[in-house]
JSON list of C-alpha atoms in Angstrom, two decimals:
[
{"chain": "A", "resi": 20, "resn": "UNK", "atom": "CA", "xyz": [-9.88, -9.54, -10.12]},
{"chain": "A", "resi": 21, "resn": "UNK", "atom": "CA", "xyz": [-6.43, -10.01, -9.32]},
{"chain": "A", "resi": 22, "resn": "UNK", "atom": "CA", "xyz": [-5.19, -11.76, -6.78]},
{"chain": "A", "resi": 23, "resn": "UNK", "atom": "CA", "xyz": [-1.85, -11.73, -5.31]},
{"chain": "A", "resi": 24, "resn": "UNK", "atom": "CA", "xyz": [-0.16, -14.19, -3.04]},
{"chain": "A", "resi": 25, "resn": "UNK", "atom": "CA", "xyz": [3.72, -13.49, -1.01]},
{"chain": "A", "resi": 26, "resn": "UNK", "atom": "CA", "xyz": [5.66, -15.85, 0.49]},
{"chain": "A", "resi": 27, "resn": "UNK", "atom": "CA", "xyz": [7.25, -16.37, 3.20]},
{"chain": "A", "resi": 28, "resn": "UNK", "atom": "CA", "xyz": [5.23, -14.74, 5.80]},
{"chain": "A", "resi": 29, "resn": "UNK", "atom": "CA", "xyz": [7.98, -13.88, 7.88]},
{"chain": "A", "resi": 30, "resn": "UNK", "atom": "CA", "xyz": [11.86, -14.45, 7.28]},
{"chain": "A", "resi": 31, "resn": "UNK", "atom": "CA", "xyz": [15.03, -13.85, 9.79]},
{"chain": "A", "resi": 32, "resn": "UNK", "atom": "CA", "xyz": [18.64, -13.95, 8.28]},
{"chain": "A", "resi": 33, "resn": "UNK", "atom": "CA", "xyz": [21.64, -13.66, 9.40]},
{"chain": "A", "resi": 34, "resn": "UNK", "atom": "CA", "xyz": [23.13, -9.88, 8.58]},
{"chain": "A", "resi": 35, "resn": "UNK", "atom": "CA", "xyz": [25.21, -9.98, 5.68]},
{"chain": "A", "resi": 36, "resn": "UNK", "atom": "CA", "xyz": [23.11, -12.66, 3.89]},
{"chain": "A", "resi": 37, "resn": "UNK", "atom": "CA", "xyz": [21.03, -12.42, 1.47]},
{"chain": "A", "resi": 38, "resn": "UNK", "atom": "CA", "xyz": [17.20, -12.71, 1.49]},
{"chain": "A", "resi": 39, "resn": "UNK", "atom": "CA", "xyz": [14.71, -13.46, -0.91]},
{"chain": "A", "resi": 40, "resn": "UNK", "atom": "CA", "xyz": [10.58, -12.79, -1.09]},
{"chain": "A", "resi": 41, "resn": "UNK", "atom": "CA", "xyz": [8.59, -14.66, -3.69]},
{"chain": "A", "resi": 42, "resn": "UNK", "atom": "CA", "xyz": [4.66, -13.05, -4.96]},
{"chain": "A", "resi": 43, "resn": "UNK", "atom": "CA", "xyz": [2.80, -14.77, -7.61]},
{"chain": "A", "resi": 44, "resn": "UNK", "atom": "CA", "xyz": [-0.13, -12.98, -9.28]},
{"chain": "A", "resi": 45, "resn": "UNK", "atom": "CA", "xyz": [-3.11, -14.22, -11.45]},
{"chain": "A", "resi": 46, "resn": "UNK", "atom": "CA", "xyz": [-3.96, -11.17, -13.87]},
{"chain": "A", "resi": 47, "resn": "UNK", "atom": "CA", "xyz": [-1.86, -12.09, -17.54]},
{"chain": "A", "resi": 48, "resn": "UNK", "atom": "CA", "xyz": [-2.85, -8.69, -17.54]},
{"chain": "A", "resi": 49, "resn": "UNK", "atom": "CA", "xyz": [-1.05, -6.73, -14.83]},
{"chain": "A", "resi": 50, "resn": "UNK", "atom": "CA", "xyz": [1.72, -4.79, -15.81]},
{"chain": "A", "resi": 51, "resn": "UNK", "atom": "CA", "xyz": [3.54, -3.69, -13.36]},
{"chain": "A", "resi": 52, "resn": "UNK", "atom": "CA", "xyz": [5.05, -4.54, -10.14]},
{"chain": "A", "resi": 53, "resn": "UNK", "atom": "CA", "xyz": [6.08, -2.14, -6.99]},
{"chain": "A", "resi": 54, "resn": "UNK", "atom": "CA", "xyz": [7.61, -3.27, -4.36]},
{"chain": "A", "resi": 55, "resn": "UNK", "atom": "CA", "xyz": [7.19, -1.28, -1.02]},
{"chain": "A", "resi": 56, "resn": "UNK", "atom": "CA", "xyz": [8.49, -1.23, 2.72]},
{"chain": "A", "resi": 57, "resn": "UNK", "atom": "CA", "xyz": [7.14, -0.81, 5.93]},
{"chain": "A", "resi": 58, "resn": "UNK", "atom": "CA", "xyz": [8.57, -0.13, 9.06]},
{"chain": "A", "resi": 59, "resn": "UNK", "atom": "CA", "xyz": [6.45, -0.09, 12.47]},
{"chain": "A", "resi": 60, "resn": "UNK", "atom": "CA", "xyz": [4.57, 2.55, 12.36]},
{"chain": "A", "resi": 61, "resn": "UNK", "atom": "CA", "xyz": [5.85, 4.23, 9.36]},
{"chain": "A", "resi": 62, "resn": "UNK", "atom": "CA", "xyz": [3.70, 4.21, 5.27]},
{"chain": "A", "resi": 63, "resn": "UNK", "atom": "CA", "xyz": [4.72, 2.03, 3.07]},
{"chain": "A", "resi": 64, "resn": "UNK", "atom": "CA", "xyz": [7.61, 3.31, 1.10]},
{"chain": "A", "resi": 65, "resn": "UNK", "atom": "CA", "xyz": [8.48, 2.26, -2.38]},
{"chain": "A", "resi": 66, "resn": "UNK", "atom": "CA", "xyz": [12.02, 0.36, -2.90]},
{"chain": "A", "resi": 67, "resn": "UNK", "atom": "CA", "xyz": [11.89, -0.45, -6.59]},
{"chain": "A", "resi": 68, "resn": "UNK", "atom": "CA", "xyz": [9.53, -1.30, -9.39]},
{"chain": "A", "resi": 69, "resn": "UNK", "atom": "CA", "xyz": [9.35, -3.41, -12.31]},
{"chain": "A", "resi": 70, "resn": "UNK", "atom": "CA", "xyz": [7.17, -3.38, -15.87]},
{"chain": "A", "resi": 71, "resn": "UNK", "atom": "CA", "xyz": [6.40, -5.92, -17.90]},
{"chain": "A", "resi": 72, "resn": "UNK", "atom": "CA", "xyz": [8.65, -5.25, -20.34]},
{"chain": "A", "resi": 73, "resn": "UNK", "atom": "CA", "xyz": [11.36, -5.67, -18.27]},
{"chain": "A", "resi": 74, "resn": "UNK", "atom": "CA", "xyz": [12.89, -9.14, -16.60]},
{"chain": "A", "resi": 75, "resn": "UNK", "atom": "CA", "xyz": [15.28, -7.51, -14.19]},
{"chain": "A", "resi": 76, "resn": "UNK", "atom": "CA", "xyz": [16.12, -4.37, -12.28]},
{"chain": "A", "resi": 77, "resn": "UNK", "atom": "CA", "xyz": [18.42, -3.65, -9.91]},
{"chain": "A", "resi": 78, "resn": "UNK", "atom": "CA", "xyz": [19.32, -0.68, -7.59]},
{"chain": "A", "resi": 79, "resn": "UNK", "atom": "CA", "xyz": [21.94, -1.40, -5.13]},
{"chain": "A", "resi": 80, "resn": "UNK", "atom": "CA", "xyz": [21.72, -4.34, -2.85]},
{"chain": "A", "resi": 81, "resn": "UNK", "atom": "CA", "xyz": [17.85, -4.22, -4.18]},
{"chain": "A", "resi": 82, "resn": "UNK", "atom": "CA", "xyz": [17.06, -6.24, -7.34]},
{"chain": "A", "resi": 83, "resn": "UNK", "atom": "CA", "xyz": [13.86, -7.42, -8.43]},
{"chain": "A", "resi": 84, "resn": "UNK", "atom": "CA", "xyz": [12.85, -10.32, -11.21]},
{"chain": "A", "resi": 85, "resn": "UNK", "atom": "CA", "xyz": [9.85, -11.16, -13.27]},
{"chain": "A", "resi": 86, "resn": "UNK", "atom": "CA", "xyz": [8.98, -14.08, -14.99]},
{"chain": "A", "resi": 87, "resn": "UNK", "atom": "CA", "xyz": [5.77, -13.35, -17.05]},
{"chain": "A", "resi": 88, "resn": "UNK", "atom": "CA", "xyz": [4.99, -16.69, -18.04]},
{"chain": "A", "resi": 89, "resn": "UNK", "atom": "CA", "xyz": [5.06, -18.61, -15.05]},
{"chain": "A", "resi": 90, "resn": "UNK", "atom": "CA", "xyz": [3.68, -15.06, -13.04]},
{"chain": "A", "resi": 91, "resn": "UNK", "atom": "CA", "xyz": [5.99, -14.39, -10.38]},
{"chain": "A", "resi": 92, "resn": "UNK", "atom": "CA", "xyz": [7.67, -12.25, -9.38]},
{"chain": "A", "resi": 93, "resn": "UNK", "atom": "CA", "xyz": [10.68, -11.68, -6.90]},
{"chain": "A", "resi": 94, "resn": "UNK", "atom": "CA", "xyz": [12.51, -9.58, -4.78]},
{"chain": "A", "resi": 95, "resn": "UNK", "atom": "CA", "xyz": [16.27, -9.86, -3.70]},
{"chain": "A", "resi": 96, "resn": "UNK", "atom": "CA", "xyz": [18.44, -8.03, -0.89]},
{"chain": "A", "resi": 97, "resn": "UNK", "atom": "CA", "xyz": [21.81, -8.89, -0.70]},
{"chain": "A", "resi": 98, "resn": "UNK", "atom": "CA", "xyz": [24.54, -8.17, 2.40]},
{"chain": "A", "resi": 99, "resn": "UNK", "atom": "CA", "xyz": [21.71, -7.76, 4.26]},
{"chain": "A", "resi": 100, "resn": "UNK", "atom": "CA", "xyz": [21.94, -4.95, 7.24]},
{"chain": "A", "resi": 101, "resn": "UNK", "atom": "CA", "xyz": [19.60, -4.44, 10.26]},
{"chain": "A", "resi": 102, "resn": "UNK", "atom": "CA", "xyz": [18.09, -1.72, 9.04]},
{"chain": "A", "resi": 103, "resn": "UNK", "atom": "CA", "xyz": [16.40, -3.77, 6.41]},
{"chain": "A", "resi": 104, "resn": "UNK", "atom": "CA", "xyz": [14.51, -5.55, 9.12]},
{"chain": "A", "resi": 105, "resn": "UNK", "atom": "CA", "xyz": [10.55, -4.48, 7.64]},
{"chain": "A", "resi": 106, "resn": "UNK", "atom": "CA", "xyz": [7.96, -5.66, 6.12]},
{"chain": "A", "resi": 107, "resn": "UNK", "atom": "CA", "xyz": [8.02, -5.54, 2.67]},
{"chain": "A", "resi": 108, "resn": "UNK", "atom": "CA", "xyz": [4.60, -6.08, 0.29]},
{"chain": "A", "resi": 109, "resn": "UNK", "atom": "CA", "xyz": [4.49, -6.70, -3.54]},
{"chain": "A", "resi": 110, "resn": "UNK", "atom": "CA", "xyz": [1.78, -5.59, -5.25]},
{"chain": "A", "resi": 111, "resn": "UNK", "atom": "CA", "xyz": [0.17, -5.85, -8.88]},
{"chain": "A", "resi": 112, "resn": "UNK", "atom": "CA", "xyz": [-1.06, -3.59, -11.18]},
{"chain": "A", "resi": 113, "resn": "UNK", "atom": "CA", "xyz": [-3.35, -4.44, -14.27]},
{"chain": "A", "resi": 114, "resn": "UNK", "atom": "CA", "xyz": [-3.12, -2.09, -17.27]},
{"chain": "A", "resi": 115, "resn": "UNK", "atom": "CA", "xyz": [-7.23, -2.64, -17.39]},
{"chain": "A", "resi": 116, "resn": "UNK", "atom": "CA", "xyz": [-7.99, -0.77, -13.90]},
{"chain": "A", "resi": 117, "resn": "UNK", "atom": "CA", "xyz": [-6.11, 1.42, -12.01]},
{"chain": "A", "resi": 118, "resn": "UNK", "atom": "CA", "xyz": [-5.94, -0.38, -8.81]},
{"chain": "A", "resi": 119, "resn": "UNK", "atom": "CA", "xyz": [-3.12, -2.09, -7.13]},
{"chain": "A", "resi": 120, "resn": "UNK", "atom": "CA", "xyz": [-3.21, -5.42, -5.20]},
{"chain": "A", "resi": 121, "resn": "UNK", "atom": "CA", "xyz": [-1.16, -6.14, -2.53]},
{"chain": "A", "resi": 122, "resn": "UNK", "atom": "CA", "xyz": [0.65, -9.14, -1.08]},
{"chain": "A", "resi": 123, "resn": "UNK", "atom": "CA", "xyz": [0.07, -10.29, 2.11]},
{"chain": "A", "resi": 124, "resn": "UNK", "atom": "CA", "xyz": [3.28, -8.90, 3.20]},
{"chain": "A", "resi": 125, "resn": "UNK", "atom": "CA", "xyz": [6.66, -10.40, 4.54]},
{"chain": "A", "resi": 126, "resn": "UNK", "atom": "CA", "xyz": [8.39, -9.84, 8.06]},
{"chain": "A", "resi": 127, "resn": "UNK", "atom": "CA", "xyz": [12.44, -9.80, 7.47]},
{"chain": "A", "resi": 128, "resn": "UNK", "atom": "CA", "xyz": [14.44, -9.48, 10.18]},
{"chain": "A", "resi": 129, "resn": "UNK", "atom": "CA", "xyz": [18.35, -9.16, 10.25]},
{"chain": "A", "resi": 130, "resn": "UNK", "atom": "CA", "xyz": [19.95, -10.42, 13.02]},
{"chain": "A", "resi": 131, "resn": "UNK", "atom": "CA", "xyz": [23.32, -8.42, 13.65]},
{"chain": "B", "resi": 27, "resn": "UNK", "atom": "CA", "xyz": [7.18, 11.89, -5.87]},
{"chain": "B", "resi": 28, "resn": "UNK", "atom": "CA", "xyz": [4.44, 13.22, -3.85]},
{"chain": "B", "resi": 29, "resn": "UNK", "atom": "CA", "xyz": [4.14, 14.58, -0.63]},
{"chain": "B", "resi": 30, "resn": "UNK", "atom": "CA", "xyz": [1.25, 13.78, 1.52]},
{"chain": "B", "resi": 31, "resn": "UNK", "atom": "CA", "xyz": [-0.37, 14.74, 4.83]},
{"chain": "B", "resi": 32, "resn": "UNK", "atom": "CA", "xyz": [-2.98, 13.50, 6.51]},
{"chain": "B", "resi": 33, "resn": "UNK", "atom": "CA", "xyz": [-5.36, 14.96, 9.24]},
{"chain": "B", "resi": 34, "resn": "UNK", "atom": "CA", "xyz": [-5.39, 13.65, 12.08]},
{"chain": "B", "resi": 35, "resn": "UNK", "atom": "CA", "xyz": [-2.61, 11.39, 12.50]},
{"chain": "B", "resi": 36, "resn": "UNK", "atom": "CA", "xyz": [-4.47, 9.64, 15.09]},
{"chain": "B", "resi": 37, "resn": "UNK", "atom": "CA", "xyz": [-7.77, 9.69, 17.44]},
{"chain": "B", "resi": 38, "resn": "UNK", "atom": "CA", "xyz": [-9.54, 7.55, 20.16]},
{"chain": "B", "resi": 39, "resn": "UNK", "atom": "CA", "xyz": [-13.39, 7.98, 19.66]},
{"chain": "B", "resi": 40, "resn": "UNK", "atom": "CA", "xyz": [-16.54, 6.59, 21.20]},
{"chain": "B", "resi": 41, "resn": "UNK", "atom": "CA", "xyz": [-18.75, 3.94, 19.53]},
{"chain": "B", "resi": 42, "resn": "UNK", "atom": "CA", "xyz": [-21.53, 5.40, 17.53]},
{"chain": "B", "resi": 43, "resn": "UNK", "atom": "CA", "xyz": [-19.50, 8.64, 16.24]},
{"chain": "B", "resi": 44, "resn": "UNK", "atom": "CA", "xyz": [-18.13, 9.51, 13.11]},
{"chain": "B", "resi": 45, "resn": "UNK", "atom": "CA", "xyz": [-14.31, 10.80, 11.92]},
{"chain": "B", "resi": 46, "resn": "UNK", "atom": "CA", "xyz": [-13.67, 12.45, 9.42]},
{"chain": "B", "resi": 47, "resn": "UNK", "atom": "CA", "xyz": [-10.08, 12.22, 7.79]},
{"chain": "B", "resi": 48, "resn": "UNK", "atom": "CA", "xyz": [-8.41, 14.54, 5.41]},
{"chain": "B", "resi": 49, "resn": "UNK", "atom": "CA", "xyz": [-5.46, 13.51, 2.83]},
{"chain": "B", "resi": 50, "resn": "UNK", "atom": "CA", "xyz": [-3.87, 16.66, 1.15]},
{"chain": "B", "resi": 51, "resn": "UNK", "atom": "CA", "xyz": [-1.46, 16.43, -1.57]},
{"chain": "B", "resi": 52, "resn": "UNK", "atom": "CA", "xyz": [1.21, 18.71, -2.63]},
{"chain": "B", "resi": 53, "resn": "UNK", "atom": "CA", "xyz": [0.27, 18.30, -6.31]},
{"chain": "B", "resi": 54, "resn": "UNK", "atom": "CA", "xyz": [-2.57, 17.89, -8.62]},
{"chain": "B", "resi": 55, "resn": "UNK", "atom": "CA", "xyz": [-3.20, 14.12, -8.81]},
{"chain": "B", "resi": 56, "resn": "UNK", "atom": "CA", "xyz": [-6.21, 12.47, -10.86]},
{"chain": "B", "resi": 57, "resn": "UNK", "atom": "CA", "xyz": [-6.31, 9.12, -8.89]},
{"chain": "B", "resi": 58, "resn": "UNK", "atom": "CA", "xyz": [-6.57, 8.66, -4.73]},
{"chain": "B", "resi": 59, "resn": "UNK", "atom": "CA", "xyz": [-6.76, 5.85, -2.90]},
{"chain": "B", "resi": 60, "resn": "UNK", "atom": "CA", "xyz": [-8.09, 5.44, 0.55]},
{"chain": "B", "resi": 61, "resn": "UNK", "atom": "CA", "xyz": [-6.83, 1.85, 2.63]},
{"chain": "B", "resi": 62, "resn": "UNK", "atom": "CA", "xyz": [-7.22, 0.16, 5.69]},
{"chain": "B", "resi": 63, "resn": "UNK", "atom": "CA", "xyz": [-4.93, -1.72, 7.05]},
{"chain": "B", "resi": 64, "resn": "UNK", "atom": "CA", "xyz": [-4.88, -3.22, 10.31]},
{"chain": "B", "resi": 65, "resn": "UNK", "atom": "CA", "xyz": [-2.38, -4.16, 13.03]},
{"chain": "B", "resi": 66, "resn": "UNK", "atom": "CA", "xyz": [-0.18, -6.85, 10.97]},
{"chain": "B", "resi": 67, "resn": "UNK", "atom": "CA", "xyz": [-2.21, -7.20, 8.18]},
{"chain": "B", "resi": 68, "resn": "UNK", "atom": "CA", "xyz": [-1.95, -5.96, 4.36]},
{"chain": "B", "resi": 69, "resn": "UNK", "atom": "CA", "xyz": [-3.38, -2.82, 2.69]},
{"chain": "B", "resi": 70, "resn": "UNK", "atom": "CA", "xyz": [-7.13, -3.12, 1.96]},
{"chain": "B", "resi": 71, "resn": "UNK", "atom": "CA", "xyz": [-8.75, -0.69, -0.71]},
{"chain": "B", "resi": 72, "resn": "UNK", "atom": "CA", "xyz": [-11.78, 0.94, 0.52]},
{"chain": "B", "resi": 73, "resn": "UNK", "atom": "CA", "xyz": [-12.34, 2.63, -2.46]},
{"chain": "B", "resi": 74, "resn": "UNK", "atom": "CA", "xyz": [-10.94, 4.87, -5.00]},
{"chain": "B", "resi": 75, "resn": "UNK", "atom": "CA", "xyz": [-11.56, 8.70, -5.35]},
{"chain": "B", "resi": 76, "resn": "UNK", "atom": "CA", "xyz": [-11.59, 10.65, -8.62]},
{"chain": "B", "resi": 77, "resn": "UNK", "atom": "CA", "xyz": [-12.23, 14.43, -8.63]},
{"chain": "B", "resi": 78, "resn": "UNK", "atom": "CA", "xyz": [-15.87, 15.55, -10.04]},
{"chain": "B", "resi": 79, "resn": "UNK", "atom": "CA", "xyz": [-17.23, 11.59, -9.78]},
{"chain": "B", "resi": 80, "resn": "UNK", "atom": "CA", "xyz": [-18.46, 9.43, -7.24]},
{"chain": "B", "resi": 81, "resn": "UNK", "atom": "CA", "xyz": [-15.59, 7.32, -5.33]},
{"chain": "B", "resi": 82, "resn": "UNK", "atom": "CA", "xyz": [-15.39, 3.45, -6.56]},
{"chain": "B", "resi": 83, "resn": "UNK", "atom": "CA", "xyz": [-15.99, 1.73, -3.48]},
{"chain": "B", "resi": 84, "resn": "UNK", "atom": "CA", "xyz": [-14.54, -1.90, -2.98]},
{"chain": "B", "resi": 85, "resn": "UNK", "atom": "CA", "xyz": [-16.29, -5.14, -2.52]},
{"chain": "B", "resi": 86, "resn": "UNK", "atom": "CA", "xyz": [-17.30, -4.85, 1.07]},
{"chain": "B", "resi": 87, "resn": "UNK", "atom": "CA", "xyz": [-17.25, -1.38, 1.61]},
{"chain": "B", "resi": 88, "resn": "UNK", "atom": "CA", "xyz": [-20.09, 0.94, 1.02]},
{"chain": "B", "resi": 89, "resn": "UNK", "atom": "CA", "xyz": [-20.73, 4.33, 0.28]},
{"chain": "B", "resi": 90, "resn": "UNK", "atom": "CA", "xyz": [-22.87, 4.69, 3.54]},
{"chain": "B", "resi": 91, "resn": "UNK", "atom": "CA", "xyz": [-19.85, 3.72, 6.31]},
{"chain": "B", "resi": 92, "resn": "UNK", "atom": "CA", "xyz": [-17.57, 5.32, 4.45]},
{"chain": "B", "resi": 93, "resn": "UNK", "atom": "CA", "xyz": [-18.40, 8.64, 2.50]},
{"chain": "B", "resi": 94, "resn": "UNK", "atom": "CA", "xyz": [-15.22, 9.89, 0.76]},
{"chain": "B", "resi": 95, "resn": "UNK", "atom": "CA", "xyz": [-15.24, 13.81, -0.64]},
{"chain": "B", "resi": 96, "resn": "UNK", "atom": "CA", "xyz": [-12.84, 14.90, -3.69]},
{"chain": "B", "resi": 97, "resn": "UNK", "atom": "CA", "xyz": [-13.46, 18.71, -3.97]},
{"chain": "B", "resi": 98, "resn": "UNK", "atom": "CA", "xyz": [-10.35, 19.09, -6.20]},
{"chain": "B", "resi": 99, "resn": "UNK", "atom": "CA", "xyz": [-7.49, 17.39, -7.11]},
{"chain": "B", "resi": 100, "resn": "UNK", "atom": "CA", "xyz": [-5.24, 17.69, -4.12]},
{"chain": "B", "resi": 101, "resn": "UNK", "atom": "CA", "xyz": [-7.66, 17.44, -1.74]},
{"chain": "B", "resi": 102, "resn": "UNK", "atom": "CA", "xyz": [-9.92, 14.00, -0.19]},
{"chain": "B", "resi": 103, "resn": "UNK", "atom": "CA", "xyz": [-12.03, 13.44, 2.95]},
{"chain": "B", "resi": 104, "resn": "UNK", "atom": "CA", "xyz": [-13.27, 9.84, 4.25]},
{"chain": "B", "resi": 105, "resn": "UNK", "atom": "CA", "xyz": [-15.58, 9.70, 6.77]},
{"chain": "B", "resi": 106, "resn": "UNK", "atom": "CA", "xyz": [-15.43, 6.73, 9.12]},
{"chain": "B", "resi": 107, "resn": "UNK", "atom": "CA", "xyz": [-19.29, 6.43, 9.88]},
{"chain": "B", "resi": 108, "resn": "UNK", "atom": "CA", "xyz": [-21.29, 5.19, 12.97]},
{"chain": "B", "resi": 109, "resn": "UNK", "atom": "CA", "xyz": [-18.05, 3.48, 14.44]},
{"chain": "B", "resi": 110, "resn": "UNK", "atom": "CA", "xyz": [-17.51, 0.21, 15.92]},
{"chain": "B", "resi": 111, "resn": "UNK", "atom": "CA", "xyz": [-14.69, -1.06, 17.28]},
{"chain": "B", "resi": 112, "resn": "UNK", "atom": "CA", "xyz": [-14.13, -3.14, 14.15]},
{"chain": "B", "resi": 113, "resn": "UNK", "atom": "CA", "xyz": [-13.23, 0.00, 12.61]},
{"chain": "B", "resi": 114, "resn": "UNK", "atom": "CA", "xyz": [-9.91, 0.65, 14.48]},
{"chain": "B", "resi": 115, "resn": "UNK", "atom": "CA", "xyz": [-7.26, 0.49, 12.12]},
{"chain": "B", "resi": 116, "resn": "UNK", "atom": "CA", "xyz": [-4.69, 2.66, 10.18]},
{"chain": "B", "resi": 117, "resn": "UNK", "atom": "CA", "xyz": [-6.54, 4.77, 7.57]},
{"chain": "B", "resi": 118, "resn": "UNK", "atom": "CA", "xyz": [-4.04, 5.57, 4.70]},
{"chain": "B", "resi": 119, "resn": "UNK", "atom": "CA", "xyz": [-4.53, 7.90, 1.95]},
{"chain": "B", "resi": 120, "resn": "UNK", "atom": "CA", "xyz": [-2.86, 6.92, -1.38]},
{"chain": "B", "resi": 121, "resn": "UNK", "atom": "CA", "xyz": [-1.83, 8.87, -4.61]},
{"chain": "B", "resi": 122, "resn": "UNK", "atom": "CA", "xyz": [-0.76, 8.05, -8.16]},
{"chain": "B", "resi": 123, "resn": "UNK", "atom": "CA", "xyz": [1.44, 9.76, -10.29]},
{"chain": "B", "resi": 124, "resn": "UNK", "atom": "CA", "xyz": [3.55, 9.42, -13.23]},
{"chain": "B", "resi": 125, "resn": "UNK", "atom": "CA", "xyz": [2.00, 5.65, -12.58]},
{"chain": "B", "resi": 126, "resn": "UNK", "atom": "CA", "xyz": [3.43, 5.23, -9.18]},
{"chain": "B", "resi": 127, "resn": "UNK", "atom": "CA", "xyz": [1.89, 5.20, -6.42]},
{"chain": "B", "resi": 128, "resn": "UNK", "atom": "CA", "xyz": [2.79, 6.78, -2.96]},
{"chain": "B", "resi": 129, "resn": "UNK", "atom": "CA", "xyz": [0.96, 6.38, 0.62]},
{"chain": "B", "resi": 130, "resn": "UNK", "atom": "CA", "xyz": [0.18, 9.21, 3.06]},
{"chain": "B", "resi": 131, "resn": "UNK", "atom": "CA", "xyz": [1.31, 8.74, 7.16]},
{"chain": "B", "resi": 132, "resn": "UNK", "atom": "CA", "xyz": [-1.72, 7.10, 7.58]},
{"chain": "B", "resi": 133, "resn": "UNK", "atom": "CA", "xyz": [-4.59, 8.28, 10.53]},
{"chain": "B", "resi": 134, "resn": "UNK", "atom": "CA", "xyz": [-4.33, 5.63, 13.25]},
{"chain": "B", "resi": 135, "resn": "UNK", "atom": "CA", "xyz": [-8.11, 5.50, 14.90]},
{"chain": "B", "resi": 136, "resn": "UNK", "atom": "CA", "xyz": [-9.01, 3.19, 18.14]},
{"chain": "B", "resi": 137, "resn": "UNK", "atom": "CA", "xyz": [-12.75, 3.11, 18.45]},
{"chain": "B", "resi": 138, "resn": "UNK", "atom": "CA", "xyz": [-14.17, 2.39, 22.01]}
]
């Protein structure tokens, strides 16, 4: 099955910079890639997406980029604010099964 | 999107009982998803519930602990069976539509 792996595990920077979260997956055969957020004791909320067919997409200060060969996948927030301070899990999806995989999930905190 | 509910949002039971949650959907959705995810950790499938068919339960999850109902197609039940306290955790129903896929509040459940 698929297996997805998210890096760091946790991540502070300073508000107005930007931050960056890394996921690798395993599956040549996963197609597309969701990107969701978390805050305590709140669901998981998606922020942006991304298919295969696609290397970049970008909604805001959100942007997200896929490199098929090397299977990874990334996501970007720039000018960073404190309400962006979540945790934030990739996930996987293989167009042979209809389940998603999720990173292990990222704590970002802005510091003001 | 998709709006979703869940029943309870949370509950405190005794060891040895059973909960039953409910996930209701404001649409008519082929695929849902039931996780776990406990305190700082990632979303775990338990298993995946398709209206008129048996749920597809995960690699360590079985059919016994966790009985999941899918009368129609806005509507699932799992049952959290014969509970330990290795059971507390957040519950969270999950839908998928137009191939994205959106979480209910989540039930939180503290066994003692």
């Amino acid at each position: 099955g698929e297996n997805v792996e998210q890096h760091p595990s946790t991540l502070s920077v300073q508000e107005g910079d930007s931050a960056v979260i890394k996921c690798t997956y395993s599956d040549s055969a996963s197609n597309y890639f969701p990107w969701y957020k978390q805050e305590l004791g709140k669901r998981p909320q998606l922020i942006i997406d991304i298919r295969s067919n696609v290397g970049e997409k970008k909604d805001q200060r959100i942007a997200v980029t896929l490199n098929k060969t090397a299977k990874h996948f990334s996501l970007h927030i720039t000018e960073t604010q404190p309400e962006d301070s979540a945790v934030y899990f990739c996930a996987a999806r293989s167009n042979t099964g209809n389940q998603f995989y999720f990173g292990t999930g990222t704590s970002l905190t802005v510091i003001p | 999107s998709a709006v979703i509910s869940q029943k309870p949002s949370r509950d405190i039971c005794q060891r040895g009982t059973s909960l039953t949650i409910q996930c209701q959907v404001d649409s008519q959705v082929t695929m849902m998803f039931w996780y776990r995810q406990q305190p700082g950790q990632s979303l775990t499938l338990i298993a995946t519930a398709n209206q008129g068919s048996e749920a597809t339960y995960e690699s360590g999850f079985v059919i016994d602990k966790f009985p999941i109902s899918r009368p129609n197609l806005t509507f699932s039940t799992l049952t959290v069976s014969n509970m330990s306290p290795e059971d507390s955790s957040i519950y969270l129903c999950s839908v998928e539509t137009l191939g994205t896929q959106y979480f209910g509040p989540g039930t939180r459940l503290t066994v003692l």
